[in-house]
PDB file of C-alpha atoms in Angstrom:
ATOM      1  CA  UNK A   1      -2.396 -39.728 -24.875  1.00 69.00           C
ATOM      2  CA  UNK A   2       0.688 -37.412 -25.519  1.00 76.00           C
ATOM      3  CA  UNK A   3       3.493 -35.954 -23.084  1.00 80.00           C
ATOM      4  CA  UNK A   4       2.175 -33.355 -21.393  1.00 84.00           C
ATOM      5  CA  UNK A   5       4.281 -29.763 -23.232  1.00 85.00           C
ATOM      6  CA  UNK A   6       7.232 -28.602 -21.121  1.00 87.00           C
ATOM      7  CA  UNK A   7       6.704 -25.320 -19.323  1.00 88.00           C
ATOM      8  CA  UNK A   8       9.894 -24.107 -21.044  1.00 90.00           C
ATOM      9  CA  UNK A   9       8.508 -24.739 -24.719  1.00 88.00           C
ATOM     10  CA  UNK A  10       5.085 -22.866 -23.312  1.00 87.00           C
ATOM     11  CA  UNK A  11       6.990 -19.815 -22.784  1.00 88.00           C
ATOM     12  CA  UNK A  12       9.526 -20.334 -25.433  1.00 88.00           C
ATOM     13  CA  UNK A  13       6.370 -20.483 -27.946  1.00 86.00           C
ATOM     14  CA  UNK A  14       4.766 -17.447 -26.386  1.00 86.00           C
ATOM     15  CA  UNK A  15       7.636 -15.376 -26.691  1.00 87.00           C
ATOM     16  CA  UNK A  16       8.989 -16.550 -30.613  1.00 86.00           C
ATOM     17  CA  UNK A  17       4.768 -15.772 -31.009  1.00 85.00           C
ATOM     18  CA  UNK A  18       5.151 -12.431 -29.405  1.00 84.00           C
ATOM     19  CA  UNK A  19       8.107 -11.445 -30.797  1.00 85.00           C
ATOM     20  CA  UNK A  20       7.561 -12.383 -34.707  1.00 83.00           C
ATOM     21  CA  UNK A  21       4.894 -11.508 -36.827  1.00 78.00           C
ATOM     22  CA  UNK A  22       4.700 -15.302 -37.543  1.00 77.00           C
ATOM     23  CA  UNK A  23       1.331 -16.564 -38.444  1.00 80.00           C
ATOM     24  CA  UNK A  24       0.037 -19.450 -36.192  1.00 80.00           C
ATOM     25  CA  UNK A  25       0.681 -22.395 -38.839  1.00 83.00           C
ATOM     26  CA  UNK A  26       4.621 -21.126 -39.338  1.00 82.00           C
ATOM     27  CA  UNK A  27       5.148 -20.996 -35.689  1.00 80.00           C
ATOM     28  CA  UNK A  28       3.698 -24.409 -35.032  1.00 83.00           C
ATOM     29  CA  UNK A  29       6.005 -26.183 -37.725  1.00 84.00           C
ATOM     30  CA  UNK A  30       8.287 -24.441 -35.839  1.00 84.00           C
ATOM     31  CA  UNK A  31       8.010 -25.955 -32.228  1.00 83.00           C
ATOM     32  CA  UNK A  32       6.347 -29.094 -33.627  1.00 83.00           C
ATOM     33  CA  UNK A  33       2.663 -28.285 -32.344  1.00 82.00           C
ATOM     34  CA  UNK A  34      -0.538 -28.615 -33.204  1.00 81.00           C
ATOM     35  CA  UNK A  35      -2.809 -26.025 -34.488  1.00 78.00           C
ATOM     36  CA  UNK A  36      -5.224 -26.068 -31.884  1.00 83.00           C
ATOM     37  CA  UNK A  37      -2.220 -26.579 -29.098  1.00 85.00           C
ATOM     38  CA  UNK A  38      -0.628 -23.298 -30.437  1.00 84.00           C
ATOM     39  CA  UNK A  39      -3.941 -21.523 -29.549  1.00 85.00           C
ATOM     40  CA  UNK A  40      -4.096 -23.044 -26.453  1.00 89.00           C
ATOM     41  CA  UNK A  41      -0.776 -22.913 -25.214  1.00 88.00           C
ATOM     42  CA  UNK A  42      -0.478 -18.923 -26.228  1.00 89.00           C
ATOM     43  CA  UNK A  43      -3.575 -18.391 -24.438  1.00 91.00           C
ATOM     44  CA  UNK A  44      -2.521 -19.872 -21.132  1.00 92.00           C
ATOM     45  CA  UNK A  45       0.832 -17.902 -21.361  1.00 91.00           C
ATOM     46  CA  UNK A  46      -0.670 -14.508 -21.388  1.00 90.00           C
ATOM     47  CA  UNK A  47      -3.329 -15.715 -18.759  1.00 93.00           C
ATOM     48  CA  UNK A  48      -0.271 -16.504 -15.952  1.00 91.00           C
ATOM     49  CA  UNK A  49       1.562 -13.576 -17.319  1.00 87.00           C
ATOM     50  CA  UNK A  50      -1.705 -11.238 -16.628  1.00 88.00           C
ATOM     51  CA  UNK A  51      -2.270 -12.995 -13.180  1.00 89.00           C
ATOM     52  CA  UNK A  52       1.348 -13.444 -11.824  1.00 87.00           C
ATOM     53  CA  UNK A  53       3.352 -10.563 -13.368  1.00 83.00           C
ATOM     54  CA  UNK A  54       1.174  -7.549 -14.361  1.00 79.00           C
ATOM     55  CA  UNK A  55       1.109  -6.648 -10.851  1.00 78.00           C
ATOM     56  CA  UNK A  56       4.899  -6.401 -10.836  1.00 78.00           C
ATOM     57  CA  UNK A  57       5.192  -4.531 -13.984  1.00 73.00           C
ATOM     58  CA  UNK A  58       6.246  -0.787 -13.337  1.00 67.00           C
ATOM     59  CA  UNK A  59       3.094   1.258 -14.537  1.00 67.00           C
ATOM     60  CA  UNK A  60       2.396   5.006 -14.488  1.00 68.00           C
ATOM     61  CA  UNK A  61       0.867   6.222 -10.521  1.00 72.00           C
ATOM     62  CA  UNK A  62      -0.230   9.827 -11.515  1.00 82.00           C
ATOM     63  CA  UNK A  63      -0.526   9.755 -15.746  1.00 80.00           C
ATOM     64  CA  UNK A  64      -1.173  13.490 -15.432  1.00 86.00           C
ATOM     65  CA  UNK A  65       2.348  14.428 -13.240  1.00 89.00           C
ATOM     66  CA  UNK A  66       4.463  12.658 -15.378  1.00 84.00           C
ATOM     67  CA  UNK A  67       2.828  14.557 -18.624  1.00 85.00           C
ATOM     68  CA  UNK A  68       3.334  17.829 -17.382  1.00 91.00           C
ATOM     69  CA  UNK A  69       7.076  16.842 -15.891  1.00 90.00           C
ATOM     70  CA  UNK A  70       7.401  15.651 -19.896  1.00 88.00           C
ATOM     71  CA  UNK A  71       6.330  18.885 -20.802  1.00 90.00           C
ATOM     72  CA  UNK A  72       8.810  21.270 -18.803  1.00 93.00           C
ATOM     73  CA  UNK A  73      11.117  18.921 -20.095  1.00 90.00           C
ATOM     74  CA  UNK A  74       9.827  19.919 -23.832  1.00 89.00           C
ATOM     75  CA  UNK A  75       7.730  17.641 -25.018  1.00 87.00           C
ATOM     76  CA  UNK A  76       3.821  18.652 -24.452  1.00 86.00           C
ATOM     77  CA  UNK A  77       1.445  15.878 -24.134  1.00 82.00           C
ATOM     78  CA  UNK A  78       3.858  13.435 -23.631  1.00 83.00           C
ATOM     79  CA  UNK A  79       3.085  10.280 -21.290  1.00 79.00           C
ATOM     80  CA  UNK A  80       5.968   8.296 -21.482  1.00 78.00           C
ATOM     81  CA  UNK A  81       9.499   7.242 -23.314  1.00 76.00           C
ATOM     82  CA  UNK A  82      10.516   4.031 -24.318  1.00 71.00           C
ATOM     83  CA  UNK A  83      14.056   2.968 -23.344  1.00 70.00           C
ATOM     84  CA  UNK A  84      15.302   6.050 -25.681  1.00 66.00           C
ATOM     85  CA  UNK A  85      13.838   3.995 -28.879  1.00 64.00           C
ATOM     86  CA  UNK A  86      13.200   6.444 -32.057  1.00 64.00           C
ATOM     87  CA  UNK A  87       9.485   5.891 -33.499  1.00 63.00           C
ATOM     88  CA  UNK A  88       8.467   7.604 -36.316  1.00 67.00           C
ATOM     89  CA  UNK A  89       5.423   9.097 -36.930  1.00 70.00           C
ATOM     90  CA  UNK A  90       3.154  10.030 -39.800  1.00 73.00           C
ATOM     91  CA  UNK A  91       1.741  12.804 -39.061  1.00 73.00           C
ATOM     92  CA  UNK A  92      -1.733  14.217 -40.589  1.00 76.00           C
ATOM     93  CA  UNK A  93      -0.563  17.398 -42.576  1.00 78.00           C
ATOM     94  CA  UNK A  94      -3.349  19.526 -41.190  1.00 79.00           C
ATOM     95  CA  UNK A  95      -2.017  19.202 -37.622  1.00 76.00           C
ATOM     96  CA  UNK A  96       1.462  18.805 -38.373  1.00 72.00           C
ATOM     97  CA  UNK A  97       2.969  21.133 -35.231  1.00 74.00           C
ATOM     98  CA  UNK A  98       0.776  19.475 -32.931  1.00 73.00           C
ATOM     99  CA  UNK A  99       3.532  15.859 -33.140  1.00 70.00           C
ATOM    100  CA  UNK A 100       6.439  15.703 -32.334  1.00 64.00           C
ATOM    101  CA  UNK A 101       8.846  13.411 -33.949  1.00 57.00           C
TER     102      UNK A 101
END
């Protein structure tokens, strides 16, 4: 039998996961894993983080007031802003003035 994984490296793995596009194999020589414990492990994270902290994560009440307060502000069809982040976007030439960039 092996050490049981320290609750830090669980969430340290989760989040290097989560934050790179890192395949599975590159992130387990990275924390010194199994295959099969990478799988496991990530899975477990995002369970507890579903069950403990989704409740506590700030979420949209009435999706339809905060599109229309969006669009007096000047953006139409808008539900939400990210932390003032620019995204581009491709937009299909035959609808072009329907997104804004």
């Amino acid at each position: 039998m092996r050490p049981a994984i320290p609750l830090q490296k669980h969430v340290a793995f989760a989040l290097w996961k989560h934050a790179t596009p890192d395949s599975y194999r590159s992130v387990r020589n990275q924390f010194g894993m199994g295959r099969s414990t990478v799988g496991v492990v990530l899975m477990q994270v995002v369970k507890a983080i579903n069950r403990v902290l989704l409740r506590r994560v700030v979420h949209l009440a009435d999706t339809d007031a905060v599109i229309r307060g969006f669009g007096t502000l000047g953006f139409p069809n808008c539900g939400g802003a990210i932390d003032g982040t620019h995204i581009p976007i491709c937009a299909p030439e035959h609808q072009a003035s329907q997104y804004v960039n």
